[in-house]
Tab-separated table of C-alpha atoms in Angstrom:
chain	number	residue	atom	x	y	z
A	23	ILE	CA	114.878	-197.921	-41.116
A	24	MET	CA	112.707	-196.042	-41.610
A	25	GLU	CA	110.291	-192.859	-41.736
A	26	LEU	CA	106.548	-192.453	-41.291
A	27	SER	CA	104.922	-190.517	-43.400
A	28	LYS	CA	102.296	-188.055	-42.294
A	29	GLU	CA	99.605	-189.824	-44.574
A	30	THR	CA	99.948	-193.090	-42.401
A	31	GLN	CA	99.627	-191.346	-39.323
A	32	ASP	CA	95.859	-190.142	-39.939
A	33	ILE	CA	94.949	-193.927	-41.445
A	34	LEU	CA	97.033	-194.775	-37.835
A	35	LYS	CA	94.978	-192.623	-36.180
A	36	ASN	CA	91.556	-193.525	-37.835
A	37	PHE	CA	92.033	-197.216	-37.551
A	38	SER	CA	93.512	-195.853	-33.251
A	39	GLU	CA	88.685	-195.200	-33.507
A	40	ILE	CA	87.737	-198.506	-34.680
A	41	ASN	CA	90.092	-200.683	-32.441
A	42	GLN	CA	92.717	-199.168	-29.585
A	43	SER	CA	95.079	-201.706	-30.870
A	44	LEU	CA	96.614	-202.963	-33.776
A	45	ALA	CA	98.894	-205.657	-34.972
A	46	PHE	CA	101.277	-204.504	-38.124
A	47	LYS	CA	102.346	-207.067	-40.465
A	48	GLN	CA	105.430	-207.266	-41.987
A	49	GLY	CA	104.774	-205.346	-45.713
A	50	SER	CA	102.557	-202.461	-46.226
A	51	GLU	CA	99.175	-202.851	-45.978
A	52	VAL	CA	97.687	-202.103	-42.916
A	53	LYS	CA	94.258	-203.966	-41.455
A	54	THR	CA	92.764	-203.505	-38.237
A	55	VAL	CA	88.966	-205.143	-36.844
A	56	SER	CA	86.342	-203.868	-34.807
A	57	PRO	CA	85.976	-205.455	-31.063
A	58	GLN	CA	83.041	-206.328	-32.153
A	59	LYS	CA	84.018	-207.899	-35.188
A	60	ASN	CA	81.371	-205.046	-37.625
A	61	ILE	CA	84.241	-202.905	-38.672
A	62	LEU	CA	87.156	-204.284	-41.198
A	63	ALA	CA	89.627	-202.080	-42.580
A	64	THR	CA	92.698	-201.855	-44.815
A	65	ALA	CA	94.801	-199.007	-45.803
A	66	LYS	CA	97.607	-199.805	-48.327
A	67	VAL	CA	100.409	-197.656	-47.151
A	68	LYS	CA	103.661	-196.026	-48.255
A	69	GLU	CA	105.890	-197.678	-45.939
A	70	HIS	CA	106.953	-201.607	-45.507
A	71	PHE	CA	106.727	-202.929	-42.210
A	72	PRO	CA	110.677	-205.048	-41.888
A	73	GLN	CA	107.912	-207.725	-39.530
A	74	ASP	CA	105.248	-208.025	-37.549
A	75	PHE	CA	105.034	-206.652	-34.468
A	76	ALA	CA	101.698	-205.537	-31.829
A	77	VAL	CA	101.243	-202.249	-30.435
A	78	TYR	CA	98.519	-201.803	-27.533
A	79	GLU	CA	96.720	-198.714	-27.277
A	80	LEU	CA	97.397	-197.253	-31.101
A	81	ASN	CA	96.865	-192.963	-29.052
A	82	LYS	CA	99.068	-193.226	-26.794
A	83	PHE	CA	102.106	-194.547	-29.463
A	84	LEU	CA	100.890	-192.081	-31.977
A	85	GLY	CA	101.152	-189.628	-29.096
A	86	THR	CA	104.862	-190.813	-28.903
A	87	LEU	CA	105.285	-189.870	-32.670
A	88	ALA	CA	104.135	-186.304	-31.929
A	89	MET	CA	107.277	-186.212	-29.016
A	90	PHE	CA	109.698	-185.980	-32.507
A	91	ASN	CA	109.165	-183.780	-35.151
A	92	LYS	CA	110.697	-186.446	-37.754
A	93	PRO	CA	111.903	-189.779	-35.861
A	94	THR	CA	113.290	-192.601	-37.689
A	95	PHE	CA	111.932	-196.600	-36.566
A	96	GLU	CA	114.434	-198.728	-35.337
A	97	PHE	CA	112.877	-202.510	-35.094
A	98	ASN	CA	113.920	-205.016	-32.540
A	99	GLY	CA	112.705	-208.246	-30.842
A	100	ASN	CA	110.898	-206.958	-28.623
A	101	HIS	CA	111.314	-203.574	-29.332
A	102	VAL	CA	110.528	-200.424	-31.792
A	103	LYS	CA	113.636	-197.756	-31.243
A	104	MET	CA	112.446	-194.176	-32.371
A	105	SER	CA	115.281	-191.629	-32.765
A	106	GLU	CA	115.757	-187.815	-33.504
A	107	GLY	CA	118.803	-186.109	-32.880
A	108	LYS	CA	120.110	-186.549	-29.085
A	109	LYS	CA	116.609	-187.744	-28.467
A	110	ARG	CA	115.162	-191.732	-28.580
A	111	VAL	CA	111.733	-193.544	-27.139
A	112	LYS	CA	112.122	-197.931	-26.472
A	113	TYR	CA	108.389	-198.493	-27.726
A	114	ILE	CA	108.286	-202.191	-26.207
A	115	TYR	CA	105.647	-204.179	-28.379
A	116	ALA	CA	102.516	-205.766	-27.240
A	117	ASP	CA	101.513	-209.622	-27.207
A	118	PRO	CA	98.670	-209.496	-30.271
A	119	SER	CA	97.001	-212.144	-28.342
A	120	MET	CA	96.173	-209.464	-26.065
A	121	PHE	CA	92.982	-208.163	-28.272
A	122	VAL	CA	90.754	-208.507	-31.383
A	123	SER	CA	92.926	-208.607	-34.531
A	124	PRO	CA	91.476	-208.716	-37.929
A	125	PRO	CA	91.278	-212.460	-39.866
A	126	GLU	CA	94.178	-213.509	-42.027
A	127	LYS	CA	92.052	-214.400	-45.371
A	128	ALA	CA	90.643	-211.346	-47.351
A	129	ILE	CA	86.857	-210.524	-47.102
A	130	GLU	CA	84.850	-212.427	-49.954
A	131	PHE	CA	82.202	-209.868	-50.998
A	132	PRO	CA	78.537	-211.200	-52.073
A	133	GLN	CA	77.185	-209.320	-55.306
A	134	PRO	CA	76.227	-205.828	-54.068
A	135	GLU	CA	72.419	-205.567	-54.431
A	136	ILE	CA	73.181	-201.475	-54.097
A	137	GLU	CA	75.836	-199.221	-55.805
A	138	PHE	CA	75.516	-195.205	-55.582
A	139	ASP	CA	78.984	-192.674	-55.127
A	140	LEU	CA	78.939	-191.079	-51.547
A	141	THR	CA	80.608	-187.493	-51.665
A	142	GLN	CA	83.144	-186.248	-48.458
A	143	SER	CA	79.761	-183.443	-47.986
A	144	ASP	CA	77.040	-185.041	-48.079
A	145	LEU	CA	78.936	-187.283	-45.465
A	146	ASP	CA	79.513	-184.488	-43.402
A	147	SER	CA	75.983	-183.333	-43.824
A	148	LEU	CA	74.259	-186.188	-42.982
A	149	LEU	CA	76.836	-186.720	-39.332
A	150	ARG	CA	76.074	-183.470	-38.021
A	151	ALA	CA	72.322	-184.293	-38.814
A	152	SER	CA	72.492	-187.361	-36.975
A	153	ALA	CA	74.520	-184.620	-34.168
A	154	VAL	CA	72.433	-182.039	-34.130
A	155	LEU	CA	68.828	-184.334	-34.377
A	156	HIS	CA	70.193	-187.149	-31.881
A	157	LEU	CA	69.174	-189.317	-34.920
A	158	PRO	CA	70.865	-192.570	-33.905
A	159	GLU	CA	71.353	-194.631	-37.837
A	160	ILE	CA	72.239	-193.493	-41.152
A	161	GLY	CA	69.738	-195.565	-43.441
A	162	VAL	CA	70.286	-195.888	-47.468
A	163	VAL	CA	66.696	-195.998	-48.422
A	164	GLY	CA	64.789	-196.902	-52.223
A	165	ASN	CA	61.514	-195.747	-53.174
A	166	GLY	CA	61.980	-197.948	-56.272
A	167	SER	CA	62.572	-194.564	-58.423
A	168	LYS	CA	65.192	-192.928	-56.540
A	169	MET	CA	67.857	-193.684	-53.288
A	170	GLU	CA	68.450	-191.549	-50.623
A	171	LEU	CA	70.233	-191.545	-47.911
A	172	THR	CA	68.716	-190.193	-44.338
A	173	VAL	CA	69.113	-190.042	-40.859
A	174	MET	CA	66.523	-191.839	-38.724
A	175	ASP	CA	65.877	-193.188	-35.164
A	176	VAL	CA	64.544	-196.922	-36.312
A	177	ASN	CA	62.649	-197.431	-32.743
A	178	ASN	CA	60.945	-193.755	-32.658
A	179	SER	CA	59.023	-193.530	-36.820
A	180	SER	CA	57.884	-189.203	-36.047
A	181	THR	CA	61.598	-188.453	-36.320
A	182	ASP	CA	62.565	-185.531	-37.868
A	183	GLU	CA	63.791	-186.279	-41.677
A	184	VAL	CA	67.232	-185.421	-43.476
A	185	GLY	CA	67.418	-186.697	-46.789
A	186	ILE	CA	69.707	-186.666	-49.698
A	187	GLU	CA	69.642	-187.613	-53.609
A	188	VAL	CA	72.248	-190.368	-54.013
A	189	GLY	CA	71.086	-191.762	-57.193
A	190	ASP	CA	67.917	-193.923	-58.783
A	191	THR	CA	67.415	-197.109	-58.226
A	192	ASP	CA	64.409	-199.745	-59.491
A	193	LYS	CA	64.161	-201.187	-56.199
A	194	THR	CA	62.839	-199.975	-52.337
A	195	PHE	CA	64.645	-200.976	-49.571
A	196	LYS	CA	66.113	-199.695	-46.437
A	197	VAL	CA	69.606	-199.542	-45.360
A	198	VAL	CA	70.919	-198.737	-41.910
A	199	PHE	CA	74.030	-198.154	-40.287
A	200	LYS	CA	74.729	-196.658	-36.708
A	201	HIS	CA	76.011	-193.644	-37.354
A	202	GLU	CA	79.261	-194.608	-34.526
A	203	ASN	CA	79.919	-197.379	-36.931
A	204	LEU	CA	80.652	-194.684	-40.270
A	205	LYS	CA	84.369	-193.990	-38.302
A	206	LEU	CA	85.869	-193.209	-42.391
A	207	MET	CA	88.628	-191.448	-43.222
A	208	ARG	CA	87.627	-188.209	-45.046
A	209	ASP	CA	87.753	-188.952	-48.417
A	210	ASP	CA	85.013	-189.343	-51.485
A	211	TYR	CA	84.304	-193.223	-51.800
A	212	HIS	CA	82.658	-195.918	-53.684
A	213	VAL	CA	79.590	-198.097	-51.898
A	214	GLN	CA	78.693	-201.098	-52.472
A	215	ILE	CA	75.951	-203.182	-50.056
A	216	SER	CA	74.709	-206.754	-50.369
A	217	SER	CA	71.816	-207.951	-48.656
A	218	ARG	CA	73.618	-210.569	-47.178
A	219	GLY	CA	74.632	-207.657	-43.940
A	220	ILE	CA	77.475	-206.382	-45.123
A	221	SER	CA	78.488	-203.440	-47.001
A	222	HIS	CA	82.477	-202.070	-48.876
A	223	PHE	CA	83.029	-199.033	-48.398
A	224	LYS	CA	85.919	-197.414	-51.164
A	225	ALA	CA	87.883	-194.859	-50.792
A	226	LYS	CA	88.523	-193.009	-54.487
A	227	ALA	CA	91.867	-190.636	-53.128
A	228	ILE	CA	93.527	-193.141	-50.894
A	229	ASP	CA	94.167	-196.569	-51.289
A	230	ILE	CA	92.152	-197.188	-47.749
A	231	GLN	CA	88.043	-200.021	-47.715
A	232	TYR	CA	85.561	-200.515	-45.452
A	233	TRP	CA	83.736	-203.540	-44.604
A	234	ILE	CA	81.003	-202.848	-42.222
A	235	ALA	CA	77.644	-204.488	-41.190
A	236	THR	CA	74.593	-203.075	-41.843
A	237	GLN	CA	72.295	-203.014	-39.195
A	238	SER	CA	69.220	-206.037	-38.854
A	239	SER	CA	66.033	-203.892	-39.022
A	240	SER	CA	67.189	-203.384	-43.312
A	241	ASN	CA	65.239	-204.990	-44.915
A	242	PHE	CA	65.422	-205.682	-48.743
A	243	GLY	CA	61.627	-204.976	-50.539
């Protein structure tokens, strides 16, 4: 019998934005992948799940949890029993073959050409600017001396610009992310980007990390 902490529920809420379904594995690591397989996320949680089980609608699962104050969980063959006081819910597991699940193997991240620290406030500013100016992409741009984050529309060069400096670089590059692929939990991140079309975002306060594909419109000098 176990409880589910607020922190873990917040992580699951974030994961539900990446994929509505989740296959839990026995242990304390939770992983998800987007249906398009362009975002992978893993988190270490406080709880230890006693067995593998799958949830088809993570939001419905979290909504069921919200019906309680602090429920306890009892895992069984085909369902989990949530209970508190006189109230109980029997929640039936899903079949994990019904949705896209993350690979078993850990990602081997190539040597990154670009590294920088991303603060929560800088990320907030960019996402806000992207929404306000209707610019669908976020870029990491190096001009041979400075590296900055910017919002852009790669199909239209005559758009408004917003730039936030994040470091120095001797390289020239433009790495492009789709706004909607940056589904990160609120935290500061260490970011690594490889020219092989993949990036790694590692949170500083929460034990969570994301691997996010870069867009094909990126160029590395």
